[in-house]
Amino acid sequence: IEEKDIAALKERAGIILENIIRSDDIRLTPEIKEKLIAELVDEVAGFGPLEQFLRDPQVTEIMVNGPGSIFVERHGKMEPAGIAFESEQQLMQVIYKFLEPTRRRVDEAFPYTEIALQDGSRVNIIIPPLSLDGPVVTIRKFLKSIRTAEDLIKLGTLDNRMRDFLVACVKAKINIIFSGATGAGKTTTLNVLSSYINADERIITIEDTAELNLNQRHVVRLETRHPTIEGRGEVGIRELFLNSLRMRPDRIIVGEIRGKEAFDMLQAVCSGHTGALTLLHASSPQEVIYRLEAMILTSGMPINVEAIHRLIAAAVNVIVHEEQLADGSRKITYITQVNGLKDAQAACEDIFLYDQEGIDAAGKVKGSWKATGIIPVFYPLFAKRDVNLNKEIFKQD
């Protein structure tokens, strides 16, 4: 809802509240009146008690563990929200309001789902009987303040050399996997770096829940579909990916690979669909390799382990690994290249890494990014694709 509309609603709510006060001879302080007006507007036009946190730029996550338990994340640290829903019914009304513009639902047949708000924030919902203490809502907000690689530098996510390298990789259509745990910041980093894709490219994004927010002029957004109540009509990441190959893409971005689509994506990259960008949950760059191997092995494809690693080595150029550290900060801790095979396995080589030296008295992580001295094996591609990148940035620290 627009700010001007909120202002108009507040004015109207103030008039209504003033009339009620006069007719019932109620005496309220100006502070209480203002609070009641804000709550009324949030309930009618927003998402009830959660609205104030959705508007607060300092809040990055909102966690509702039932009507009486709400936590928020500020500056990477969790804290009680200090508010509660009046009842489970009020919480469910907010949930239905979240779901209203989408094709998703929650009920006994489908007691959990995930959606995206208009601003790109991701909302996960799970209700009883699966959640024992009432409906649970987890919101990861889309941070409008983080739009460029310079914004990531200001946040301490990476340094200038890493920015130059990753922006050059995106422009040169180098294949990149962004890895990390849930909440590490990899989607935000992917979203920022996607903004450096050439404006003339036809970009197709494929996601379970639409979170990416690209501003280029030629973008096609695809989202998976859940099955109907009869169990029909489901369309997954793999089906959308295979279809996207027939849509004349210059660039395919997959929100997250989890299963059979891993094999299809690696095959597509090897057949000429370069510049692929995707996310994968993993605890380290090496773990990315093992997870890809496991996904392909469990997909039922008739392919042995050595062939899988040859495929990975041929398709994946760079792994960007991000972590949330002990002080709540989010940093890219490894930028790693995949350089051929070693002992029949895809070989990982760190190009940049974050060297954590310790934690100071204030609880802040101390450390620095370092170049390992390794020059990417694909470095000649930058010149071939008319992308300037000074080789000096790889000089060992």
XYZ file of C-alpha atoms in Angstrom:
397
model
C 0.000 0.000 0.000
C 1.299 3.484 -0.892
C 2.445 5.907 1.826
C -0.117 8.500 0.675
C -2.887 5.898 1.052
C -1.678 5.061 4.570
C -1.788 8.763 5.457
C -5.347 9.032 4.112
C -6.413 5.939 6.059
C -4.890 7.322 9.241
C -6.793 10.558 8.768
C -10.057 8.689 8.200
C -9.403 6.359 11.155
C -8.739 9.393 13.334
C -12.104 10.902 12.442
C -13.919 7.614 13.159
C -12.107 7.158 16.470
C -12.853 10.761 17.486
C -16.570 10.213 16.818
C -16.580 7.017 18.927
C -14.790 8.773 21.779
C -17.267 11.656 21.776
C -20.371 9.460 21.585
C -19.218 7.156 24.406
C -17.593 9.913 26.481
C -14.219 8.094 26.482
C -11.106 9.965 27.563
C -7.833 9.019 25.892
C -4.391 10.595 25.895
C -3.016 11.742 22.502
C -0.415 8.940 22.674
C -3.041 6.214 23.156
C -5.193 7.699 20.379
C -2.222 7.657 17.991
C -1.450 4.045 18.944
C -5.069 2.962 18.376
C -5.167 4.680 14.980
C -1.907 2.974 13.908
C -3.194 -0.445 15.028
C -6.498 0.098 13.214
C -4.772 1.064 9.962
C -2.338 -1.881 10.219
C -5.233 -4.278 10.792
C -7.339 -2.967 7.903
C -4.726 -2.062 5.290
C -1.663 -4.035 6.378
C -0.674 -7.266 8.072
C -1.787 -6.496 11.609
C 0.906 -6.592 14.322
C 3.541 -7.608 11.739
C 3.111 -4.463 9.636
C 5.453 -2.315 11.734
C 8.269 -4.846 11.254
C 7.625 -5.212 7.532
C 8.071 -1.433 7.234
C 11.141 -1.284 9.502
C 14.308 -1.325 7.318
C 16.398 -2.517 10.293
C 14.396 -5.762 10.553
C 15.595 -8.500 8.186
C 13.550 -11.490 9.420
C 10.267 -11.955 11.282
C 9.455 -15.241 13.032
C 5.986 -15.971 14.408
C 6.020 -19.141 16.543
C 2.314 -18.977 17.332
C 0.033 -16.081 18.295
C 1.903 -15.287 21.513
C 5.521 -15.662 20.392
C 7.126 -13.336 17.827
C 10.845 -12.752 17.219
C 12.649 -10.444 14.790
C 16.206 -10.235 13.467
C 17.960 -6.854 13.593
C 21.572 -6.438 12.443
C 21.964 -10.222 12.350
C 20.797 -10.735 15.957
C 17.530 -12.341 17.118
C 15.349 -10.571 19.690
C 11.760 -10.800 21.033
C 9.415 -8.520 19.093
C 7.594 -7.331 22.199
C 4.150 -7.785 20.647
C 1.677 -10.638 20.160
C -1.464 -11.530 18.256
C -4.675 -11.353 20.277
C -5.684 -14.832 19.151
C -4.945 -17.647 16.732
C -7.880 -16.409 14.654
C -6.245 -12.986 14.205
C -3.005 -14.681 13.121
C -4.882 -16.845 10.600
C -6.566 -13.724 9.179
C -3.115 -12.252 8.510
C -2.022 -15.542 6.908
C -5.053 -15.491 4.589
C -4.189 -11.903 3.695
C -0.657 -13.030 2.740
C -2.101 -15.807 0.562
C -4.883 -13.796 -1.095
C -2.906 -12.503 -4.139
C -1.249 -15.906 -4.769
C -2.289 -19.298 -6.087
C -1.200 -20.937 -2.832
C -3.307 -22.039 0.115
C -3.004 -23.644 3.539
C -5.583 -26.029 4.952
C -5.816 -29.568 6.322
C -4.896 -31.044 2.953
C -1.910 -28.673 2.453
C -0.847 -27.435 5.904
C 2.301 -25.638 4.730
C 3.356 -23.412 1.843
C 5.787 -20.709 0.787
C 4.993 -17.486 -1.048
C 6.619 -14.196 -2.004
C 5.215 -10.775 -1.210
C 5.075 -8.079 -3.885
C 8.369 -6.604 -2.677
C 10.166 -9.965 -2.977
C 10.066 -10.885 0.725
C 9.677 -14.638 1.269
C 6.972 -16.002 3.575
C 6.904 -19.589 4.849
C 3.691 -20.747 6.532
C 2.933 -23.953 8.442
C -0.246 -24.558 10.441
C -1.643 -27.176 12.855
C -1.645 -30.120 13.116
C 1.944 -29.991 11.795
C 2.850 -27.033 14.034
C 1.879 -27.919 17.589
C 1.682 -24.435 19.134
C -0.412 -22.696 16.512
C 0.318 -21.268 13.046
C 3.986 -20.490 12.357
C 5.060 -17.764 9.924
C 8.667 -17.061 8.908
C 9.348 -13.967 6.806
C 12.690 -13.242 5.174
C 12.488 -9.669 3.976
C 13.734 -8.421 0.630
C 16.197 -5.645 1.438
C 15.504 -2.715 -0.882
C 18.599 -0.933 0.416
C 20.911 -3.557 -1.148
C 20.874 -3.043 -4.910
C 24.491 -2.801 -6.073
C 27.803 -4.485 -5.382
C 28.872 -1.244 -3.667
C 26.032 -1.800 -1.173
C 27.449 -5.268 -0.449
C 30.880 -3.735 0.165
C 29.382 -1.238 2.637
C 27.721 -4.143 4.456
C 31.039 -5.982 4.667
C 29.921 -8.882 2.467
C 32.977 -8.704 0.179
C 35.864 -6.406 -0.786
C 36.672 -4.393 -3.923
C 38.728 -7.125 -5.606
C 36.024 -9.728 -5.096
C 33.405 -7.305 -6.423
C 35.444 -6.639 -9.572
C 35.960 -10.359 -10.117
C 32.317 -11.385 -9.607
C 30.903 -8.538 -11.707
C 33.337 -9.497 -14.488
C 32.253 -13.151 -14.168
C 28.596 -12.217 -14.597
C 29.316 -9.994 -17.596
C 31.519 -12.691 -19.203
C 28.830 -15.386 -18.721
C 30.894 -17.492 -16.327
C 28.803 -20.238 -14.680
C 28.367 -19.572 -10.952
C 26.833 -21.469 -8.030
C 26.046 -19.439 -4.900
C 26.209 -21.657 -1.823
C 25.639 -21.355 1.910
C 23.245 -22.208 4.701
C 19.712 -20.852 5.057
C 19.876 -17.152 5.886
C 23.498 -16.730 4.802
C 22.576 -14.025 2.284
C 23.180 -15.915 -0.958
C 19.845 -14.911 -2.562
C 20.577 -11.235 -1.885
C 24.054 -11.593 -3.400
C 22.687 -13.420 -6.452
C 20.019 -10.749 -6.895
C 22.607 -7.947 -6.748
C 25.042 -9.605 -9.165
C 22.211 -10.420 -11.589
C 21.782 -6.677 -12.075
C 25.078 -6.675 -14.027
C 23.711 -8.962 -16.751
C 23.653 -7.163 -20.108
C 20.335 -5.365 -20.641
C 20.006 -6.882 -24.131
C 19.971 -10.474 -22.875
C 16.777 -12.515 -22.597
C 16.803 -13.711 -18.976
C 14.620 -16.540 -17.693
C 14.297 -17.012 -13.930
C 12.959 -20.242 -12.426
C 11.980 -20.357 -8.756
C 9.888 -22.277 -6.262
C 8.893 -18.962 -4.716
C 9.572 -15.825 -6.761
C 12.199 -13.821 -4.848
C 14.528 -12.478 -7.528
C 13.878 -8.883 -8.511
C 15.607 -8.110 -11.810
C 15.257 -4.713 -13.469
C 16.412 -5.623 -16.978
C 13.889 -5.066 -19.767
C 13.771 -8.629 -21.143
C 12.990 -10.898 -18.191
C 10.681 -13.935 -18.113
C 9.770 -15.126 -14.601
C 8.646 -18.722 -14.051
C 7.389 -20.207 -10.785
C 6.618 -23.801 -9.840
C 3.048 -24.929 -9.198
C 1.837 -27.062 -6.318
C -0.534 -29.977 -7.016
C -4.277 -29.479 -6.735
C -6.265 -30.999 -3.883
C -6.710 -34.057 -6.139
C -2.917 -34.358 -6.440
C -2.751 -33.250 -10.080
C -1.139 -30.403 -11.984
C 2.179 -30.139 -10.134
C 4.961 -28.436 -12.108
C 8.437 -28.521 -10.576
C 11.788 -26.831 -11.150
C 12.928 -29.568 -13.521
C 9.905 -29.271 -15.821
C 10.263 -25.489 -15.957
C 13.993 -25.736 -16.629
C 13.550 -28.179 -19.518
C 10.851 -25.947 -20.990
C 13.016 -22.838 -20.587
C 15.626 -24.353 -22.914
C 13.025 -24.062 -25.707
C 12.331 -20.395 -24.920
C 15.494 -19.027 -26.568
C 17.202 -17.950 -23.326
C 20.422 -15.939 -23.270
C 20.641 -16.542 -19.546
C 18.910 -18.942 -17.137
C 18.813 -18.265 -13.397
C 17.523 -21.082 -11.189
C 16.461 -19.998 -7.691
C 17.704 -23.231 -6.145
C 18.627 -26.682 -7.406
C 17.583 -29.577 -5.188
C 17.171 -32.715 -7.273
C 16.961 -34.126 -10.796
C 17.253 -30.682 -12.382
C 20.946 -30.631 -11.332
C 21.827 -33.088 -14.120
C 19.723 -31.209 -16.693
C 21.289 -27.879 -15.790
C 24.873 -29.160 -15.980
C 24.121 -30.822 -19.314
C 22.574 -27.611 -20.659
C 25.597 -25.549 -19.635
C 27.929 -28.006 -21.362
C 25.809 -27.791 -24.512
C 26.210 -24.003 -24.765
C 23.799 -22.346 -22.317
C 26.556 -20.447 -20.510
C 26.233 -17.768 -17.848
C 24.056 -19.943 -15.623
C 23.486 -18.685 -12.078
C 21.936 -20.767 -9.325
C 21.725 -21.340 -5.574
C 22.528 -24.476 -3.614
C 22.410 -25.142 0.124
C 25.818 -26.413 1.245
C 28.296 -25.937 4.089
C 31.389 -25.356 1.913
C 32.470 -25.177 -1.751
C 33.622 -28.813 -1.592
C 30.227 -29.786 -0.191
C 28.639 -28.231 -3.306
C 30.441 -30.863 -5.394
C 29.277 -33.687 -3.133
C 25.686 -32.423 -3.121
C 25.600 -32.215 -6.922
C 26.974 -35.754 -7.069
C 24.285 -37.001 -4.652
C 21.485 -35.226 -6.546
C 22.491 -36.820 -9.833
C 23.059 -40.284 -8.325
C 19.615 -40.276 -6.680
C 17.909 -38.995 -9.847
C 18.119 -42.420 -11.456
C 20.300 -41.248 -14.354
C 22.491 -44.057 -15.794
C 25.811 -42.348 -15.065
C 28.757 -43.333 -12.851
C 30.477 -41.171 -10.230
C 33.542 -40.356 -12.335
C 31.360 -39.209 -15.242
C 29.358 -37.035 -12.826
C 32.543 -35.313 -11.649
C 33.688 -34.785 -15.251
C 30.319 -33.159 -15.946
C 30.586 -30.924 -12.850
C 34.151 -29.895 -13.738
C 33.087 -29.019 -17.278
C 29.959 -27.080 -16.280
C 30.745 -25.236 -13.040
C 33.314 -22.433 -13.149
C 32.908 -20.628 -9.818
C 31.395 -21.344 -6.394
C 30.614 -18.293 -4.236
C 30.181 -19.426 -0.635
C 28.545 -17.125 1.916
C 28.156 -17.508 5.683
C 26.471 -15.733 8.572
C 29.190 -15.332 11.191
C 28.978 -15.327 14.990
C 28.329 -11.564 15.187
C 25.421 -11.809 12.733
C 27.345 -10.353 9.783
C 27.060 -12.044 6.400
C 30.247 -12.469 4.398
C 31.441 -14.257 1.298
C 34.005 -16.579 2.875
C 35.169 -18.373 -0.288
C 35.272 -17.675 -3.995
C 36.400 -20.982 -5.445
C 37.025 -22.221 -8.972
C 36.407 -25.758 -10.184
C 39.545 -26.724 -12.097
C 39.320 -30.088 -13.820
C 39.684 -33.403 -12.005
C 41.972 -34.542 -9.220
C 41.878 -38.204 -8.203
C 38.761 -38.605 -10.390
C 36.893 -35.841 -8.501
C 36.068 -32.263 -9.468
C 38.889 -30.170 -7.974
C 38.153 -27.024 -5.942
C 40.723 -24.203 -5.734
C 40.134 -21.100 -3.605
C 40.730 -17.794 -5.404
C 39.679 -15.543 -2.503
C 38.897 -16.457 1.097
C 37.990 -14.759 4.365
C 40.623 -15.298 7.050
C 38.881 -14.965 10.421
C 41.369 -13.925 13.090
C 39.054 -13.955 16.102
C 36.287 -12.068 17.897
C 36.917 -8.787 19.727
C 35.650 -7.744 23.181
C 32.492 -6.272 21.633
C 31.668 -9.612 19.997
C 32.558 -8.438 16.477
C 34.299 -10.855 14.137
C 37.781 -9.695 13.111
C 39.415 -10.827 9.897
C 40.280 -9.958 6.304
C 39.830 -11.223 2.762
C 42.865 -12.660 1.056
C 43.764 -13.589 -2.489
C 45.435 -16.985 -2.699
C 47.482 -16.123 -5.793
C 45.563 -18.534 -8.035
C 44.593 -17.040 -11.395
C 41.327 -18.556 -12.683
C 41.820 -21.159 -15.370
C 39.089 -19.402 -17.382
C 40.792 -15.968 -17.172
C 41.343 -15.817 -20.995
C 37.536 -15.845 -21.433
C 37.302 -12.299 -20.059
C 39.265 -10.864 -22.981
C 37.431 -13.073 -25.496
C 34.101 -11.763 -24.191
C 35.247 -8.131 -24.103
C 35.323 -7.847 -20.307
C 38.222 -5.983 -18.712
C 39.664 -7.460 -15.514
C 43.096 -6.593 -14.146
C 45.087 -9.735 -13.353
C 46.706 -7.879 -10.435
C 43.624 -8.479 -8.252
C 44.709 -12.129 -7.935
C 48.127 -11.248 -6.503
C 48.687 -13.286 -3.340
C 48.304 -11.487 0.011
